[in-house]
Coordinates of N, CA and C in Angstrom, one line a residue:
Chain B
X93 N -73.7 -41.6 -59.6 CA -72.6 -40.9 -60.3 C -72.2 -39.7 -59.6
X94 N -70.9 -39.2 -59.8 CA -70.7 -37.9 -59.6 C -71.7 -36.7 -59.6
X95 N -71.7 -35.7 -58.6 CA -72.5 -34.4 -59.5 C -72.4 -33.3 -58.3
X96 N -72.6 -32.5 -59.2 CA -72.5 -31.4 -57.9 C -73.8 -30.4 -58.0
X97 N -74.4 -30.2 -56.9 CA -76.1 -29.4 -57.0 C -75.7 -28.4 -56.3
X98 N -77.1 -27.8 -56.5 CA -77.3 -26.6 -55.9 C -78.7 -26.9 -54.9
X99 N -78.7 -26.1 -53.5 CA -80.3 -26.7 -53.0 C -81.4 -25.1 -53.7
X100 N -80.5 -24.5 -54.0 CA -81.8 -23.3 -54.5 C -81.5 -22.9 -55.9
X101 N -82.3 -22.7 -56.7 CA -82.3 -22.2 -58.1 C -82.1 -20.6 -58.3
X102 N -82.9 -20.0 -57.6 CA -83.5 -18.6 -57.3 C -82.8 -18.1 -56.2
X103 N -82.2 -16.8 -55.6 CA -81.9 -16.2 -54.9 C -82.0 -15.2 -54.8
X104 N -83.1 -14.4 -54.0 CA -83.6 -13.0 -54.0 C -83.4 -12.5 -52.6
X105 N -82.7 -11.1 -53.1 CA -82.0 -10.7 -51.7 C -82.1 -9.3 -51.8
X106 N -82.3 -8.4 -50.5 CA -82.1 -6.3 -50.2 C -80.8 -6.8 -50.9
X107 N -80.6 -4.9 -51.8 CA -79.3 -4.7 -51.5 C -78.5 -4.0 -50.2
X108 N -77.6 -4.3 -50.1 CA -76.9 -4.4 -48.8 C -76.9 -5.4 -47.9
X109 N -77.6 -6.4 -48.1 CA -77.9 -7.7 -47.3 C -76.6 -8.7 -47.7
X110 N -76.6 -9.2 -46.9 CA -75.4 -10.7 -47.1 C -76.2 -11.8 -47.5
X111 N -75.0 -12.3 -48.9 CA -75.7 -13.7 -49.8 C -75.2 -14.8 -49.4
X112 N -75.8 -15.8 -49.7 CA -75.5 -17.4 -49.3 C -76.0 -18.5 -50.3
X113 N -74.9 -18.3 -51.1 CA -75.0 -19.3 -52.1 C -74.4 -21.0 -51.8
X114 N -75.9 -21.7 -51.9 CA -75.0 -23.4 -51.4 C -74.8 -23.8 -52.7
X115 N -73.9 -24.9 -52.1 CA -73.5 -26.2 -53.1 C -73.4 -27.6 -52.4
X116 N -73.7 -28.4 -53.0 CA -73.4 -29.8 -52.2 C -72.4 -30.6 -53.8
X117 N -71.8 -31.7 -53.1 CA -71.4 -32.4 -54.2 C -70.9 -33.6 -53.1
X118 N -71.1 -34.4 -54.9 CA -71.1 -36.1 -53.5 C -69.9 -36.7 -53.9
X119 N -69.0 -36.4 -54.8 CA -67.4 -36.7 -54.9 C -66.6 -36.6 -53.8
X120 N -66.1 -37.2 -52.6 CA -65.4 -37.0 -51.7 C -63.9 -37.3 -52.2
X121 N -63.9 -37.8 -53.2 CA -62.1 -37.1 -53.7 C -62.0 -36.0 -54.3
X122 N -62.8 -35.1 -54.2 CA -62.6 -33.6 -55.4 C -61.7 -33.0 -54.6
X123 N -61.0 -32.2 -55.3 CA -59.5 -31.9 -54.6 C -59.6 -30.4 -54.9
X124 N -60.9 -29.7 -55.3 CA -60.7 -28.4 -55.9 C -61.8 -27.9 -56.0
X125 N -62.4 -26.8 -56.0 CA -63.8 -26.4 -56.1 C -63.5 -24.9 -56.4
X126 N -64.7 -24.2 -57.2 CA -64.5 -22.8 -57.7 C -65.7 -22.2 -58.0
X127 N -65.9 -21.0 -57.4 CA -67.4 -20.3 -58.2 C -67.0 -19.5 -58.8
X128 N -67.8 -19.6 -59.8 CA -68.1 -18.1 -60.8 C -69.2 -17.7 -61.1
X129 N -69.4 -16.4 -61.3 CA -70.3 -15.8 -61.9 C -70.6 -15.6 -63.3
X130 N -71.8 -16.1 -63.6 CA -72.0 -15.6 -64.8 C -73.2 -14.6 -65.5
X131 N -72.5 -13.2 -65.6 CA -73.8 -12.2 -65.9 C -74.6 -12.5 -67.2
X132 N -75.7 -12.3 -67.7 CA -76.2 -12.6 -69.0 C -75.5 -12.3 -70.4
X133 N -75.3 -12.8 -70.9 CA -74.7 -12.7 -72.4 C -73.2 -13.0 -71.9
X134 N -72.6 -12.9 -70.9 CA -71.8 -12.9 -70.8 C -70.9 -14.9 -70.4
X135 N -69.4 -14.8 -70.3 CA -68.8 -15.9 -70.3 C -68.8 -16.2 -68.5
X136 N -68.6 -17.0 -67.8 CA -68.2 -17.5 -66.5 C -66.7 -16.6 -66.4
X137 N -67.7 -16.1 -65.0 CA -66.2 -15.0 -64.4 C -65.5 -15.6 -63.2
X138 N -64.3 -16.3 -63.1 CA -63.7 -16.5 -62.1 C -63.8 -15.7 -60.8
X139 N -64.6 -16.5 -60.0 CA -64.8 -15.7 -58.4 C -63.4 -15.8 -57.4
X140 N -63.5 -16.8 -56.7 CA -62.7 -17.7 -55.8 C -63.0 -19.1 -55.8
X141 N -61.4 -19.6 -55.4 CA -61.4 -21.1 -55.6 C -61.1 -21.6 -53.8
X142 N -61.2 -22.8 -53.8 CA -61.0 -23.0 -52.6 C -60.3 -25.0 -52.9
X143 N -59.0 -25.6 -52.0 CA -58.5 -26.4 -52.3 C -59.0 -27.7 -51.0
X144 N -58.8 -28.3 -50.6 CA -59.9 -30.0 -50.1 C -58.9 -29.5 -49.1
X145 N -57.9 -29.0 -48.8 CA -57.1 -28.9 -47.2 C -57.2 -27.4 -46.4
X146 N -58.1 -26.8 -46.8 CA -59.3 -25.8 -46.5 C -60.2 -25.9 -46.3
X147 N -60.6 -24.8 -45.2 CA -62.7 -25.3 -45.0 C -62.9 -23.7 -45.4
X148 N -62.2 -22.8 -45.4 CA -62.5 -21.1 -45.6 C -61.8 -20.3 -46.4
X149 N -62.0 -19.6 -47.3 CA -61.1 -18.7 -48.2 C -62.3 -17.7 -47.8
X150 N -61.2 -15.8 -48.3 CA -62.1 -15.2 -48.4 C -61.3 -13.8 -49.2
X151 N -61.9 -13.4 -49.9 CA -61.8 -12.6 -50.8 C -62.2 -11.0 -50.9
X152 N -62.4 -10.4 -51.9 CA -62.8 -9.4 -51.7 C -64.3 -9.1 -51.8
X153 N -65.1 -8.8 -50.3 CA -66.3 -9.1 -50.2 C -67.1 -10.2 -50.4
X154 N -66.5 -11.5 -50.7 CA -66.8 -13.1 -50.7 C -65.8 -13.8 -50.0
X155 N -66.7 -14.9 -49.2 CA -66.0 -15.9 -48.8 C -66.5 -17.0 -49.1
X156 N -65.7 -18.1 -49.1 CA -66.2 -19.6 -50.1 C -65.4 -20.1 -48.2
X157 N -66.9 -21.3 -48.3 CA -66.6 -22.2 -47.0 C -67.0 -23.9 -47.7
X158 N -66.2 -24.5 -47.3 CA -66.0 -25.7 -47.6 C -66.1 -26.7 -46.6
X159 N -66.9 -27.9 -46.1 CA -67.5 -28.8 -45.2 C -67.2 -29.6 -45.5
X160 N -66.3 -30.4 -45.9 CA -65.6 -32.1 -46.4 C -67.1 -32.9 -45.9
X161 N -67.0 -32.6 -44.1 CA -67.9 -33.5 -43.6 C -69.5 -34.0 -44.3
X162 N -69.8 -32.9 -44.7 CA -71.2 -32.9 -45.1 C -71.1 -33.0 -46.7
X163 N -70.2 -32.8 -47.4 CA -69.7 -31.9 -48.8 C -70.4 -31.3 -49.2
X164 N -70.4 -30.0 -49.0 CA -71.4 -29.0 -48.8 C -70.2 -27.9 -49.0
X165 N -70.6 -27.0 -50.2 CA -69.6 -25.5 -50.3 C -70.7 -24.0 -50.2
X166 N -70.3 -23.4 -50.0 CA -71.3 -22.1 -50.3 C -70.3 -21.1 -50.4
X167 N -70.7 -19.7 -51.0 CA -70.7 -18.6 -51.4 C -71.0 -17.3 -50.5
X168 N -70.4 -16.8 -49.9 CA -71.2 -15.8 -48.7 C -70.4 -14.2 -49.8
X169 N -71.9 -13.8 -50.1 CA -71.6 -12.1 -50.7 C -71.7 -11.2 -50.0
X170 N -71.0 -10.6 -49.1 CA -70.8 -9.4 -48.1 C -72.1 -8.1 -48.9
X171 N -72.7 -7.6 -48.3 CA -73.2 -6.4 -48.8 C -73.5 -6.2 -50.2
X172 N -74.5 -7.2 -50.4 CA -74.8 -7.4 -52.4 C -75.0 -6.1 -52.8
X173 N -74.1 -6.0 -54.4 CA -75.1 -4.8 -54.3 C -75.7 -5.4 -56.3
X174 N -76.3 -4.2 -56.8 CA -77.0 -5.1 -58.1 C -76.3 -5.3 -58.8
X175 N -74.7 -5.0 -58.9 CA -74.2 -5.4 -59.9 C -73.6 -6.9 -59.7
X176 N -73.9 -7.4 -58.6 CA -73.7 -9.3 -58.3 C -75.0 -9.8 -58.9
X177 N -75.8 -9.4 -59.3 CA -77.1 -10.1 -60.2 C -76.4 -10.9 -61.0
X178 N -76.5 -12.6 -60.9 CA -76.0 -13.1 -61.7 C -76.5 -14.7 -61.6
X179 N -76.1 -15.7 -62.5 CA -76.5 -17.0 -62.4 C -75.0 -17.4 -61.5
X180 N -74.8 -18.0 -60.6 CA -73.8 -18.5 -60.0 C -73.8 -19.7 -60.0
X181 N -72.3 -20.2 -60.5 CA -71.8 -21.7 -60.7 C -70.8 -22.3 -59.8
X182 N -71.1 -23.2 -59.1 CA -69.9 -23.6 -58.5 C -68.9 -24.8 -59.1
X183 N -68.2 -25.4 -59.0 CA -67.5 -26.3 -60.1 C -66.2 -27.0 -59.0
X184 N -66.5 -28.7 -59.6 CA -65.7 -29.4 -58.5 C -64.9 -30.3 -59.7
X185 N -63.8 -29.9 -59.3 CA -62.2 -30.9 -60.0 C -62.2 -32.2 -59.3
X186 N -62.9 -33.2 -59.8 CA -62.5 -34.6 -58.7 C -61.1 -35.4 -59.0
X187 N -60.4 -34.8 -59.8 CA -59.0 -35.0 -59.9 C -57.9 -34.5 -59.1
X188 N -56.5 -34.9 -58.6 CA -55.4 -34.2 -58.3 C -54.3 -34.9 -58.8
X189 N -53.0 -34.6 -58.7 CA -52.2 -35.7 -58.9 C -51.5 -35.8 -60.4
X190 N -51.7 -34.5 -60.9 CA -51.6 -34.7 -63.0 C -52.7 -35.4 -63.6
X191 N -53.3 -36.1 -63.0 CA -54.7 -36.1 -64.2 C -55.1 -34.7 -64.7
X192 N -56.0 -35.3 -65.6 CA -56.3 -33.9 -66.3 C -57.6 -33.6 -65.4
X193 N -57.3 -32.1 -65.2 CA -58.7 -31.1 -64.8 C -59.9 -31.1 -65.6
X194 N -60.8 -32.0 -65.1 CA -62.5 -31.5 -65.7 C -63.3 -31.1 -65.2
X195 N -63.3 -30.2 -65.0 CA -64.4 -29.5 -63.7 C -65.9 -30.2 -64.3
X196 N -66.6 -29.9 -63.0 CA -67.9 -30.6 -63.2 C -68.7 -29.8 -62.6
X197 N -69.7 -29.1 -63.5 CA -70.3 -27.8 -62.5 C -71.9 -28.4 -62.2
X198 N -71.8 -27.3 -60.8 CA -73.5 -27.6 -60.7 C -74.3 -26.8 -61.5
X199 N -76.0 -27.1 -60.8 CA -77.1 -26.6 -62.0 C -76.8 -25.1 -62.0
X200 N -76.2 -24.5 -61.1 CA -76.3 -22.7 -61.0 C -77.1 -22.2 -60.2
X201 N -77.2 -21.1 -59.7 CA -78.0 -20.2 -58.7 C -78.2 -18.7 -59.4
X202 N -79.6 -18.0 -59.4 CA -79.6 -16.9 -59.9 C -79.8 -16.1 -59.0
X203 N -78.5 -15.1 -58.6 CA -79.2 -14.1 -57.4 C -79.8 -13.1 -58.0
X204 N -81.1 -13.0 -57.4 CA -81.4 -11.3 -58.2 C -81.5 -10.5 -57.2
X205 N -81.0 -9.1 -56.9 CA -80.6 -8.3 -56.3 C -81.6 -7.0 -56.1
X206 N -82.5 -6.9 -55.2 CA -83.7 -5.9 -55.5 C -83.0 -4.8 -54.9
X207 N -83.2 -4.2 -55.6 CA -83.0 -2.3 -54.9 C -83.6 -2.2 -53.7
Chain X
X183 N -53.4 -10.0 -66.1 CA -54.1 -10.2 -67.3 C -54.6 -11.3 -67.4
X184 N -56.0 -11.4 -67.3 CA -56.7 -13.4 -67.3 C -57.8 -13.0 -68.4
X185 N -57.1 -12.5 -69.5 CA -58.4 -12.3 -70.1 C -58.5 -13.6 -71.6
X186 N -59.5 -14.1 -72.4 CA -59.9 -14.8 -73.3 C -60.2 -14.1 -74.0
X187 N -60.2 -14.2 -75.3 CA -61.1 -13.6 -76.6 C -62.0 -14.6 -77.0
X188 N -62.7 -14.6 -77.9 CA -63.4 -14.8 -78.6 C -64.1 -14.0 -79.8
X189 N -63.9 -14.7 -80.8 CA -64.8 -14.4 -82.4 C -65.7 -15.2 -83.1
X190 N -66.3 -14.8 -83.2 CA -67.4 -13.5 -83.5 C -68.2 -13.9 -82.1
X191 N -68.3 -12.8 -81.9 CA -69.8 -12.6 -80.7 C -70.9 -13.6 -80.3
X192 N -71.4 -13.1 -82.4 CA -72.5 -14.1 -82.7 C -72.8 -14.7 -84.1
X193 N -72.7 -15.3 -84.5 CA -72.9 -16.2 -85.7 C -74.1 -17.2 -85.9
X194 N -75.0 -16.7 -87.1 CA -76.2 -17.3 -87.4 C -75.5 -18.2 -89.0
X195 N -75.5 -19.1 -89.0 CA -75.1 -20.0 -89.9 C -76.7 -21.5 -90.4
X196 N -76.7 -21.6 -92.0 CA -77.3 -22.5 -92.5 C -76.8 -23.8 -91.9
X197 N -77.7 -25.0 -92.0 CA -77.2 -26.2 -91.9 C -76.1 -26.6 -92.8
X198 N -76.0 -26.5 -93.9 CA -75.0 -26.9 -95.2 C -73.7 -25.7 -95.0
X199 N -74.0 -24.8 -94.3 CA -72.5 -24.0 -94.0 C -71.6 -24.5 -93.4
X200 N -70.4 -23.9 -93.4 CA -68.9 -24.4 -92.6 C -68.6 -22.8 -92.4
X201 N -68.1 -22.5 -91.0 CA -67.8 -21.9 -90.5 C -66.8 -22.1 -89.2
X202 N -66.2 -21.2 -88.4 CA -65.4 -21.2 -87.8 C -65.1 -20.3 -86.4
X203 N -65.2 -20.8 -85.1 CA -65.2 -20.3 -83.8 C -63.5 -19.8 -83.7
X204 N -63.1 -18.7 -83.5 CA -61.9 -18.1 -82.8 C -61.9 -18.0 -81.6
X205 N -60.7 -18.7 -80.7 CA -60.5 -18.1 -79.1 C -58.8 -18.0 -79.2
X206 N -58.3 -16.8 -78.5 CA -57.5 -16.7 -78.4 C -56.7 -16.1 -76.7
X207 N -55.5 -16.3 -76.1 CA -54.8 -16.5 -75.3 C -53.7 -15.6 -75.0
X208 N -53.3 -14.5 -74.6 CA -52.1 -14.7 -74.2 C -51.2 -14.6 -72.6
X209 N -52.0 -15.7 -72.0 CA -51.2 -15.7 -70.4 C -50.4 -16.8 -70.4
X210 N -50.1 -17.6 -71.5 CA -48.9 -18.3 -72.0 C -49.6 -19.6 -71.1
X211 N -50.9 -19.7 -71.5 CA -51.6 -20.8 -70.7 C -51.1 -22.0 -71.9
X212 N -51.0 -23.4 -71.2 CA -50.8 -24.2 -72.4 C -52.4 -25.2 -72.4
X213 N -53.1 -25.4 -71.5 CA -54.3 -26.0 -71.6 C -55.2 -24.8 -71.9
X214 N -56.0 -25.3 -73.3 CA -57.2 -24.6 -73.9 C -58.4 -25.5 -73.7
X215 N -59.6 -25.3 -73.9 CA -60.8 -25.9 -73.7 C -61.9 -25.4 -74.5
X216 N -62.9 -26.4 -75.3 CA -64.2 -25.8 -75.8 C -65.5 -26.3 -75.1
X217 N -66.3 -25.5 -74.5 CA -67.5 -25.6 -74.0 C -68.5 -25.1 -74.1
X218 N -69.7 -26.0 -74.3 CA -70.8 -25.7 -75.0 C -71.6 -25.3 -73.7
X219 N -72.7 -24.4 -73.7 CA -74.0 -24.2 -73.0 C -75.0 -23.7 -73.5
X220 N -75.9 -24.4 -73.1 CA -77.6 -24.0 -73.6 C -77.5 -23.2 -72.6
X221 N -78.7 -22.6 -72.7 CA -79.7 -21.8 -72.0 C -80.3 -22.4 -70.4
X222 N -80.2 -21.6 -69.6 CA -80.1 -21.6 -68.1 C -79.5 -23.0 -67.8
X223 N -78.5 -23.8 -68.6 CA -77.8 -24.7 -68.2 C -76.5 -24.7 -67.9
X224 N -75.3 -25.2 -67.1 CA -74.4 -25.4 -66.4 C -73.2 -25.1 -68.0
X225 N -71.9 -24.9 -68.1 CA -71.1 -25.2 -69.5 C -71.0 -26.7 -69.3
X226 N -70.2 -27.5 -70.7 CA -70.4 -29.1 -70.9 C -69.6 -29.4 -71.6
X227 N -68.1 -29.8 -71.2 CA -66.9 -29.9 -72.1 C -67.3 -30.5 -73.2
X228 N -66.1 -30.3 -74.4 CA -66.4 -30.7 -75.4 C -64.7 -31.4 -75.7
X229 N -64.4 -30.4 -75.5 CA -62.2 -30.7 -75.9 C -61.5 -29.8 -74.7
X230 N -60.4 -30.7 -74.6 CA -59.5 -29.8 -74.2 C -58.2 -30.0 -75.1
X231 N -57.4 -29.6 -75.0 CA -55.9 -29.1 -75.5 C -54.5 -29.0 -74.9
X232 N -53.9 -29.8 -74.6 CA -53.0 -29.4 -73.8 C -51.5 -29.6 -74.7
X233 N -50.7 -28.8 -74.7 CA -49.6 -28.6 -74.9 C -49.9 -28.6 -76.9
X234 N -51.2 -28.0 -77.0 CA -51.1 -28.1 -79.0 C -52.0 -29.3 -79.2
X235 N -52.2 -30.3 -78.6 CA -52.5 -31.8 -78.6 C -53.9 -31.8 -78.0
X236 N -54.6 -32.5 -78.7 CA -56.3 -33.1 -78.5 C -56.1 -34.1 -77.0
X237 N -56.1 -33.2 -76.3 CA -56.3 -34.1 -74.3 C -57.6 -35.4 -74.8
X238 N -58.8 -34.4 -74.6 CA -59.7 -35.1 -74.5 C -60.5 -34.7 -75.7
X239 N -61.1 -35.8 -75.8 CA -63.0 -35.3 -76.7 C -63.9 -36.2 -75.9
X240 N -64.8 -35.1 -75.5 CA -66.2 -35.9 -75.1 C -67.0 -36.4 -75.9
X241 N -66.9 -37.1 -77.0 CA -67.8 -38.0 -77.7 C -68.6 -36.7 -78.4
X242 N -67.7 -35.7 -79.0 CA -68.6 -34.7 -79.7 C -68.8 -35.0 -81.1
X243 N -69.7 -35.0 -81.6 CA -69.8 -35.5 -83.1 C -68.9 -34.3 -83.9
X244 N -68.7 -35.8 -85.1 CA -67.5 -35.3 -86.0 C -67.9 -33.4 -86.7
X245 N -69.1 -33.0 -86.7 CA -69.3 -32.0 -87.6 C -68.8 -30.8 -86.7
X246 N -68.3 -31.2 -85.3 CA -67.3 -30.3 -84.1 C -66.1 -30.3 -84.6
X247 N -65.3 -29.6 -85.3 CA -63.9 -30.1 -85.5 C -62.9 -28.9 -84.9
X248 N -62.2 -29.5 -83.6 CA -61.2 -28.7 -83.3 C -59.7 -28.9 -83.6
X249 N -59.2 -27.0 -83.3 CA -57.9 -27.0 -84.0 C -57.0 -26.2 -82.8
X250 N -55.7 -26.4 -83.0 CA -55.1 -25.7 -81.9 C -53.8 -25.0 -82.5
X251 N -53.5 -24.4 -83.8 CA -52.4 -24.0 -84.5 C -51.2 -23.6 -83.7
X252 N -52.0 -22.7 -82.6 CA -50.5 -22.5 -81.7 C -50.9 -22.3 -80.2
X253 N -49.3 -21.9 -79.1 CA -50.3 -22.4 -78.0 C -51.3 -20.7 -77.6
X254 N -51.3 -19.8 -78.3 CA -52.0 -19.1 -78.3 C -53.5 -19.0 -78.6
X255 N -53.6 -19.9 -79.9 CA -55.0 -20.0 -80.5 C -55.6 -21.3 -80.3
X256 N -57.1 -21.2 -80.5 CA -58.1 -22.3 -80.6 C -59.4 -21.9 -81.5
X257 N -59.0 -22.9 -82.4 CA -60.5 -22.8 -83.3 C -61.3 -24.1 -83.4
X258 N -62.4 -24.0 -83.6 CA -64.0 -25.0 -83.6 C -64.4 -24.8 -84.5
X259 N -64.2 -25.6 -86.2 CA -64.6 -25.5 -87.4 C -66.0 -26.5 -86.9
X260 N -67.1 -25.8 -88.2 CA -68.5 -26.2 -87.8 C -68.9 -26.2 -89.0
X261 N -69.3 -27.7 -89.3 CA -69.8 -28.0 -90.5 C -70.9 -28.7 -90.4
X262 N -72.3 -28.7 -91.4 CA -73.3 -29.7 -91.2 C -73.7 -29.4 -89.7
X263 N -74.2 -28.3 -89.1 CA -74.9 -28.2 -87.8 C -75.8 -28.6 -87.7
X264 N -76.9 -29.2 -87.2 CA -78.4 -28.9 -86.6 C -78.5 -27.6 -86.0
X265 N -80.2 -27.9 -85.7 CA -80.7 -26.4 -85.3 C -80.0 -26.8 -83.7
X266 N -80.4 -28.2 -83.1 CA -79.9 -28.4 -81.4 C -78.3 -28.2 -81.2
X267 N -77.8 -28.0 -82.0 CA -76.3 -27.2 -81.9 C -76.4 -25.7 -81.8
X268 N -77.9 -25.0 -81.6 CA -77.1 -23.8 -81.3 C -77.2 -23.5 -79.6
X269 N -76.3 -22.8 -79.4 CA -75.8 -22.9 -77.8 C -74.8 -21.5 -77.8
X270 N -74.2 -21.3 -76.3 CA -73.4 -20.2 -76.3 C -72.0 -21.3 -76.1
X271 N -71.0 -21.0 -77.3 CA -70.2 -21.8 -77.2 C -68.3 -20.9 -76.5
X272 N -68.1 -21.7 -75.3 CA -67.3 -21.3 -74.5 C -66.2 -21.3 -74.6
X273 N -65.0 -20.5 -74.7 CA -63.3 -21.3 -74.7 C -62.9 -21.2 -72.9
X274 N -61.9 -21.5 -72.7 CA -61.3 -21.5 -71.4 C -59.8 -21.8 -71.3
X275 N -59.2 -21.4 -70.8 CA -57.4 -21.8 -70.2 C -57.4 -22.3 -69.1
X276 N -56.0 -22.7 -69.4 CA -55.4 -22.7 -67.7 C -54.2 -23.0 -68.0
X277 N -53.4 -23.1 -67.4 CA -51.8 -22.8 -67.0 C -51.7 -24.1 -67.8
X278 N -51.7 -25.6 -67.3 CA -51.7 -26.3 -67.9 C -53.0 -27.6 -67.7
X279 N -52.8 -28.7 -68.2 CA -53.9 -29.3 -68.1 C -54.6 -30.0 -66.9
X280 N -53.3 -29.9 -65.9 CA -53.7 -30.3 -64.4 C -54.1 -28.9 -63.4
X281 N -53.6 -28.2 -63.8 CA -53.8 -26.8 -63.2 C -55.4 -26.6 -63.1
X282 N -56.0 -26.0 -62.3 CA -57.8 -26.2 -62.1 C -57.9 -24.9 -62.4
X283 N -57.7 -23.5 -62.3 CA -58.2 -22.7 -62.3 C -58.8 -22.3 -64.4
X284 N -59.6 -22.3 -64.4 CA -60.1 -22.6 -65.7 C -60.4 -20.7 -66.0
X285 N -60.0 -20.0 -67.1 CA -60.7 -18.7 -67.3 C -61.2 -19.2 -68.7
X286 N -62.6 -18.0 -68.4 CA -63.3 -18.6 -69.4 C -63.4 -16.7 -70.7
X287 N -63.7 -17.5 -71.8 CA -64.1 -16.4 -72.7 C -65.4 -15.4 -72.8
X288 N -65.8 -14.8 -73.2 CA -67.1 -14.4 -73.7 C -68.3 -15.3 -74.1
X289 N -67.6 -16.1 -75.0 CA -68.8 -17.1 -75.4 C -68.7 -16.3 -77.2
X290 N -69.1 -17.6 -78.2 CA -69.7 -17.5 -79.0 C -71.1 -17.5 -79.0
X291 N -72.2 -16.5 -79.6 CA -73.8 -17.6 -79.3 C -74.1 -17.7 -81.0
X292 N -74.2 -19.4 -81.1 CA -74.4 -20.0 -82.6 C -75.8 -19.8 -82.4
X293 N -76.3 -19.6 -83.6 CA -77.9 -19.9 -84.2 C -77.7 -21.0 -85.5
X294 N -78.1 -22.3 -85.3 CA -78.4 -22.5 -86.5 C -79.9 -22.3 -87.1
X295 N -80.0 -22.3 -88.2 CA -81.3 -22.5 -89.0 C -81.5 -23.5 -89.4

């Protein structure tokens, strides 16, 4: 079936260091992919999305890179600092076309961010 | 402005109670969404909404009952819980129902007893 993983659960990183959050997903028609963060107690925060005729977006202090070939996405956090401590979700739309949008997220990633 | 609301925060409710989840909208999104998450688990559609109108249901049992009064609001009337219904329960938009970019709420977090 469909799904989209994560290869690491845990992510412990200096602050100031650069993050690298993966994702793999085995849907080769997903037409859409998106991470968010999610801090504790809190709801999923819209990071950056990235669309299937892209391999690189890049944001403010994050870039999302996308590998069709491998289907493989990740998360690169420029210079973490502790307030990116969070469970990170990535999420793949295997729809385009007017079907309806169901995202399908992976298990998450928790970066924790040492001083 | 990409912001969601959500009411109440947190709500501890009996099994024999009926109660009621608030999410509200104004980026004039017409697709709304309810999503459930446990604890260190992924969110897990439940409904979506589009244009006022029940899109989808994922096979959520009937004691989930959602409502969409206008395209501003979304409510999750909750009757007859179990204790495995409590979860942090999610809303989300989006422009419309093909549109991907999904913003999400706060979260309700249910406790049943």
């Amino acid at each position: 079936g469909e799904s989209v993983g994560l290869h690491l659960p845990t992510l412990s990183v200096q602050e100031g260091d650069n993050s690298i959050i993966n994702c793999a997903y085995s849907n080769s028609a997903s037409d859409y992919f998106i991470w968010y963060k999610q801090e504790s107690g809190k709801g999923p925060q819209f990071i950056i999305d990235i669309r299937s005729n892209m391999d690189k977006r890049q944001g403010q202090r994050v870039t999302v890179l996308l590998n069709k070939t491998v289907k493989h996405l990740s998360l690169q956090i420029a210079a973490t600092q502790p307030g990116d401590s969070a469970v990170y979700f990535c999420a793949e739309s295997p729809v385009g076309g007017g079907a309806t949008n169901k995202l399908i997220f992976g298990t998450g990633t928790l970066l924790a961010v040492q001083p | 402005d990409t912001e969601v609301t959500q009411t109440p925060k947190h709500l501890v409710m009996g099994m024999t109670n009926k109660k009621s989840l608030k999410c509200e909208q104004h980026m004039g999104h017409r697709a709304m969404y309810w999503y459930k998450q446990k604890a260190k688990k992924p969110p897990e559609l439940m409904f979506v909404y589009s244009y006022e109108k029940l899109s989808i249901n994922e096979s959520v049992p009937s004691r989930f009952s959602p409502e969409c009064p206008n395209s501003s609001l979304l409510n999750l009337h909750l009757h007859a819980l179990q204790p495995e219904d409590s979860a942090l329960y999610l809303c989300a938009s989006s422009q419309d129902q093909t549109t991907d970019t999904q913003y999400f709420g706060p979260g309700t977090r249910l406790t049943v007893l």
